Amino acid sequence: MGATKTDHFTDSQNELAVLAKALGHPARIAIMEYLLKVDACICGDIVNELPLSQPTVSQHLKELKNAGLIKGNIEGNAICYCINEPGLEKIKGFFEHISNHLAKKRNECC
Amino acid sequence: MGATKTDHFTDSQNELAVLAKALGHPARIAIMEYLLKVDACICGDIVNELPLSQPTVSQHLKELKNAGLIKGNIEGNAICYCINEPGLEKIKGFFEHISNHLAKKRNECC
DNA sequence: AAACTATATCGTAATATTGCAATATAGAAA
DNA sequence: TTTCTATATTGCAATATTACGATATAGTTT
């Protein structure tokens, strides 16, 4: 026990869960928002923007990258991070899908 | 250490993280998908739909409810669950916000 | 080469999550 | 009221996450 039983669910369900989980921490929401705000790749100053230590930020970046929500390119000395659109579109599509369905069939009960 | 430092982030960031985290498990994605599929409130058969024990499913439902993604009404003997639109719209809005920004300013680097 | 800068990894402690058996709760049916 | 059925709660073991100090890695600058 303790480990998620991923093999009991579909690939799609597991993929969506990985994406959602990656955003399930305020620091990682903050990173995404910051990447969006500066409207470009970030090379260097993410650590200064967050109230966490450098190793912790590095770990959060790694998780976002593993989930496919950001991508990082080595840019000389620094590393250049930016939002990875395919990952973002995938999870955005999930919510749009739900929203569209709900709009069609107005909740009859509850 | 070990606990998320929620007090270092904004309310909005924490709210979004809670919503995302609630969906960060394939069972909870599956529950949302099932609630959508049946196109109505579910009274009773969620446990049979999932490859998990009744207490585990109950726990997952509780987490989705706490996060504000579903709502449950007592319906006689059973409990009637369905998707809670406001919660869903909030997180959907986050992804649309990002997507709109990205569409405006095409990624110059990376 | 030596010092500096930026980022990643390791190790580890604190805390959270996952899953389920056992049990509790509460309405429905008999 | 007893039994049945559906859901929730408790308790606990296994595993995962969070955070950071210390250290490693690697490019840049002097």
Short mmCIF file of N, CA and C in Angstrom, two decimals, chain A residues 11-97:
data_model
loop_
_atom_site.label_atom_id
_atom_site.label_comp_id
_atom_site.label_asym_id
_atom_site.label_seq_id
_atom_site.Cartn_x
_atom_site.Cartn_y
_atom_site.Cartn_z
N ASP A 11 -4.07 4.75 -19.76
CA ASP A 11 -2.93 5.63 -20.00
C ASP A 11 -3.36 7.08 -19.94
N SER A 12 -4.49 7.35 -20.53
CA SER A 12 -4.99 8.72 -20.55
C SER A 12 -5.24 9.24 -19.13
N GLN A 13 -5.85 8.40 -18.32
CA GLN A 13 -6.12 8.81 -16.95
C GLN A 13 -4.82 9.05 -16.19
N ASN A 14 -3.86 8.18 -16.40
CA ASN A 14 -2.57 8.35 -15.72
C ASN A 14 -1.83 9.60 -16.21
N GLU A 15 -1.89 9.83 -17.50
CA GLU A 15 -1.23 11.02 -18.06
C GLU A 15 -1.81 12.30 -17.48
N LEU A 16 -3.13 12.38 -17.48
CA LEU A 16 -3.80 13.57 -16.95
C LEU A 16 -3.47 13.75 -15.47
N ALA A 17 -3.43 12.64 -14.75
CA ALA A 17 -3.12 12.71 -13.32
C ALA A 17 -1.70 13.23 -13.10
N VAL A 18 -0.78 12.80 -13.94
CA VAL A 18 0.61 13.26 -13.82
C VAL A 18 0.69 14.76 -14.06
N LEU A 19 -0.01 15.22 -15.08
CA LEU A 19 -0.02 16.66 -15.39
C LEU A 19 -0.64 17.45 -14.24
N ALA A 20 -1.77 16.98 -13.76
CA ALA A 20 -2.46 17.69 -12.67
C ALA A 20 -1.62 17.68 -11.40
N LYS A 21 -1.03 16.54 -11.13
CA LYS A 21 -0.23 16.41 -9.91
C LYS A 21 0.95 17.38 -9.95
N ALA A 22 1.52 17.54 -11.13
CA ALA A 22 2.67 18.44 -11.26
C ALA A 22 2.28 19.87 -10.89
N LEU A 23 1.04 20.20 -11.08
CA LEU A 23 0.57 21.55 -10.74
C LEU A 23 -0.04 21.60 -9.35
N GLY A 24 0.02 20.50 -8.65
CA GLY A 24 -0.58 20.39 -7.33
C GLY A 24 0.28 20.93 -6.22
N HIS A 25 1.05 21.96 -6.51
CA HIS A 25 1.88 22.60 -5.49
C HIS A 25 2.00 24.07 -5.83
N PRO A 26 1.74 24.94 -4.85
CA PRO A 26 1.72 26.38 -5.14
C PRO A 26 3.02 26.89 -5.77
N ALA A 27 4.14 26.30 -5.40
CA ALA A 27 5.40 26.76 -5.98
C ALA A 27 5.40 26.50 -7.48
N ARG A 28 4.80 25.39 -7.88
CA ARG A 28 4.83 25.05 -9.29
C ARG A 28 3.79 25.87 -10.08
N ILE A 29 2.71 26.23 -9.41
CA ILE A 29 1.77 27.18 -10.02
C ILE A 29 2.50 28.52 -10.19
N ALA A 30 3.22 28.92 -9.17
CA ALA A 30 3.95 30.21 -9.20
C ALA A 30 4.98 30.21 -10.32
N ILE A 31 5.65 29.10 -10.53
CA ILE A 31 6.64 29.01 -11.60
C ILE A 31 5.97 29.19 -12.95
N MET A 32 4.85 28.51 -13.15
CA MET A 32 4.13 28.63 -14.41
C MET A 32 3.68 30.09 -14.63
N GLU A 33 3.17 30.69 -13.59
CA GLU A 33 2.70 32.07 -13.70
C GLU A 33 3.86 33.02 -14.02
N TYR A 34 4.98 32.75 -13.42
CA TYR A 34 6.14 33.61 -13.67
C TYR A 34 6.65 33.44 -15.09
N LEU A 35 6.69 32.20 -15.54
CA LEU A 35 7.12 31.94 -16.92
C LEU A 35 6.20 32.65 -17.91
N LEU A 36 4.95 32.73 -17.54
CA LEU A 36 3.98 33.39 -18.40
C LEU A 36 4.18 34.91 -18.35
N LYS A 37 4.38 35.41 -17.15
CA LYS A 37 4.48 36.86 -16.92
C LYS A 37 5.64 37.47 -17.69
N VAL A 38 6.78 36.83 -17.64
CA VAL A 38 7.95 37.43 -18.29
C VAL A 38 7.89 37.25 -19.80
N ASP A 39 6.94 36.42 -20.21
CA ASP A 39 6.67 36.31 -21.64
C ASP A 39 7.90 35.90 -22.45
N ALA A 40 8.72 35.10 -21.86
CA ALA A 40 9.92 34.63 -22.55
C ALA A 40 10.51 33.51 -21.73
N CYS A 41 11.58 32.96 -22.20
CA CYS A 41 12.24 31.95 -21.40
C CYS A 41 12.93 32.64 -20.24
N ILE A 42 13.04 31.90 -19.20
CA ILE A 42 13.67 32.40 -18.00
C ILE A 42 15.05 31.81 -17.92
N CYS A 43 16.04 32.65 -17.81
CA CYS A 43 17.39 32.14 -17.66
C CYS A 43 17.97 32.69 -16.39
N GLY A 44 17.72 32.04 -15.31
CA GLY A 44 18.46 32.38 -14.12
C GLY A 44 17.70 32.87 -12.91
N ASP A 45 16.67 33.66 -13.08
CA ASP A 45 16.14 34.32 -11.89
C ASP A 45 14.89 33.68 -11.28
N ILE A 46 14.67 32.42 -11.56
CA ILE A 46 13.51 31.80 -10.94
C ILE A 46 13.69 31.65 -9.43
N VAL A 47 14.86 31.26 -9.03
CA VAL A 47 15.13 31.05 -7.61
C VAL A 47 14.84 32.31 -6.80
N ASN A 48 15.22 33.48 -7.33
CA ASN A 48 15.00 34.73 -6.61
C ASN A 48 13.53 35.08 -6.50
N GLU A 49 12.73 34.52 -7.38
CA GLU A 49 11.31 34.85 -7.40
C GLU A 49 10.51 34.03 -6.40
N LEU A 50 11.08 32.95 -5.92
CA LEU A 50 10.33 32.06 -5.05
C LEU A 50 10.88 32.04 -3.64
N PRO A 51 10.00 31.83 -2.67
CA PRO A 51 10.41 31.81 -1.27
C PRO A 51 10.95 30.46 -0.84
N LEU A 52 11.73 29.84 -1.71
CA LEU A 52 12.26 28.52 -1.41
C LEU A 52 13.74 28.48 -1.77
N SER A 53 14.43 27.52 -1.22
CA SER A 53 15.86 27.41 -1.47
C SER A 53 16.13 26.95 -2.90
N GLN A 54 17.36 27.13 -3.33
CA GLN A 54 17.73 26.76 -4.70
C GLN A 54 17.52 25.26 -4.97
N PRO A 55 17.94 24.37 -4.09
CA PRO A 55 17.69 22.95 -4.38
C PRO A 55 16.21 22.62 -4.49
N THR A 56 15.40 23.25 -3.66
CA THR A 56 13.97 22.97 -3.70
C THR A 56 13.35 23.46 -5.00
N VAL A 57 13.75 24.64 -5.43
CA VAL A 57 13.23 25.17 -6.69
C VAL A 57 13.67 24.27 -7.84
N SER A 58 14.90 23.85 -7.81
CA SER A 58 15.43 22.98 -8.86
C SER A 58 14.60 21.70 -8.95
N GLN A 59 14.22 21.19 -7.79
CA GLN A 59 13.41 19.97 -7.75
C GLN A 59 12.02 20.21 -8.34
N HIS A 60 11.43 21.34 -8.02
CA HIS A 60 10.11 21.66 -8.57
C HIS A 60 10.18 21.82 -10.10
N LEU A 61 11.25 22.45 -10.56
CA LEU A 61 11.42 22.61 -12.01
C LEU A 61 11.53 21.25 -12.68
N LYS A 62 12.24 20.36 -12.03
CA LYS A 62 12.42 19.02 -12.56
C LYS A 62 11.08 18.30 -12.70
N GLU A 63 10.24 18.48 -11.70
CA GLU A 63 8.93 17.81 -11.74
C GLU A 63 8.04 18.36 -12.86
N LEU A 64 8.08 19.67 -13.02
CA LEU A 64 7.30 20.26 -14.11
C LEU A 64 7.82 19.77 -15.46
N LYS A 65 9.13 19.64 -15.53
CA LYS A 65 9.75 19.19 -16.78
C LYS A 65 9.40 17.72 -17.05
N ASN A 66 9.50 16.90 -16.04
CA ASN A 66 9.16 15.48 -16.18
C ASN A 66 7.70 15.29 -16.61
N ALA A 67 6.84 16.14 -16.10
CA ALA A 67 5.43 16.03 -16.45
C ALA A 67 5.15 16.57 -17.85
N GLY A 68 6.12 17.30 -18.40
CA GLY A 68 5.93 17.82 -19.76
C GLY A 68 5.27 19.18 -19.81
N LEU A 69 5.30 19.89 -18.70
CA LEU A 69 4.66 21.21 -18.67
C LEU A 69 5.62 22.34 -18.98
N ILE A 70 6.90 22.11 -18.77
CA ILE A 70 7.90 23.10 -19.17
C ILE A 70 9.02 22.38 -19.89
N LYS A 71 9.87 23.14 -20.57
CA LYS A 71 11.05 22.55 -21.18
C LYS A 71 12.23 23.46 -20.89
N GLY A 72 13.41 22.87 -20.84
CA GLY A 72 14.60 23.65 -20.48
C GLY A 72 15.72 23.45 -21.48
N ASN A 73 16.29 24.55 -21.92
CA ASN A 73 17.44 24.48 -22.82
C ASN A 73 18.66 25.09 -22.15
N ILE A 74 19.78 24.41 -22.31
CA ILE A 74 21.02 24.96 -21.75
C ILE A 74 21.45 26.15 -22.59
N GLU A 75 21.67 27.25 -21.90
CA GLU A 75 21.95 28.53 -22.57
C GLU A 75 23.23 29.08 -21.95
N GLY A 76 24.35 28.59 -22.44
CA GLY A 76 25.62 29.02 -21.85
C GLY A 76 25.70 28.53 -20.43
N ASN A 77 25.84 29.44 -19.54
CA ASN A 77 26.00 29.09 -18.13
C ASN A 77 24.65 28.75 -17.49
N ALA A 78 23.62 29.48 -17.84
CA ALA A 78 22.32 29.28 -17.22
C ALA A 78 21.49 28.25 -17.97
N ILE A 79 20.31 27.97 -17.46
CA ILE A 79 19.38 27.11 -18.18
C ILE A 79 18.11 27.91 -18.42
N CYS A 80 17.62 27.75 -19.61
CA CYS A 80 16.53 28.56 -20.11
C CYS A 80 15.24 27.75 -20.06
N TYR A 81 14.32 28.12 -19.17
CA TYR A 81 13.06 27.38 -19.07
C TYR A 81 11.91 28.12 -19.71
N CYS A 82 11.04 27.37 -20.34
CA CYS A 82 9.78 27.98 -20.77
C CYS A 82 8.67 26.94 -20.81
N ILE A 83 7.47 27.43 -20.97
CA ILE A 83 6.29 26.56 -20.97
C ILE A 83 6.30 25.66 -22.20
N ASN A 84 5.95 24.41 -21.98
CA ASN A 84 5.87 23.44 -23.06
C ASN A 84 4.40 23.31 -23.49
N GLU A 85 4.10 23.88 -24.63
CA GLU A 85 2.70 23.98 -25.02
C GLU A 85 1.94 22.65 -25.15
N PRO A 86 2.51 21.62 -25.74
CA PRO A 86 1.74 20.37 -25.88
C PRO A 86 1.21 19.84 -24.55
N GLY A 87 2.05 19.87 -23.53
CA GLY A 87 1.62 19.39 -22.22
C GLY A 87 0.47 20.23 -21.70
N LEU A 88 0.61 21.51 -21.85
CA LEU A 88 -0.41 22.42 -21.37
C LEU A 88 -1.73 22.21 -22.10
N GLU A 89 -1.64 22.04 -23.40
CA GLU A 89 -2.86 21.86 -24.20
C GLU A 89 -3.59 20.58 -23.81
N LYS A 90 -2.80 19.56 -23.45
CA LYS A 90 -3.42 18.29 -23.10
C LYS A 90 -4.33 18.42 -21.89
N ILE A 91 -3.81 19.05 -20.86
CA ILE A 91 -4.63 19.16 -19.65
C ILE A 91 -5.72 20.21 -19.81
N LYS A 92 -5.44 21.24 -20.58
CA LYS A 92 -6.46 22.24 -20.87
C LYS A 92 -7.64 21.56 -21.59
N GLY A 93 -7.31 20.67 -22.50
CA GLY A 93 -8.34 19.94 -23.26
C GLY A 93 -9.25 19.13 -22.35
N PHE A 94 -8.69 18.57 -21.32
CA PHE A 94 -9.48 17.79 -20.37
C PHE A 94 -10.57 18.66 -19.73
N PHE A 95 -10.18 19.84 -19.31
CA PHE A 95 -11.14 20.72 -18.65
C PHE A 95 -12.17 21.27 -19.63
N GLU A 96 -11.73 21.54 -20.83
CA GLU A 96 -12.68 22.01 -21.84
C GLU A 96 -13.69 20.92 -22.17
N HIS A 97 -13.20 19.70 -22.26
CA HIS A 97 -14.05 18.56 -22.53
C HIS A 97 -15.16 18.46 -21.47
#
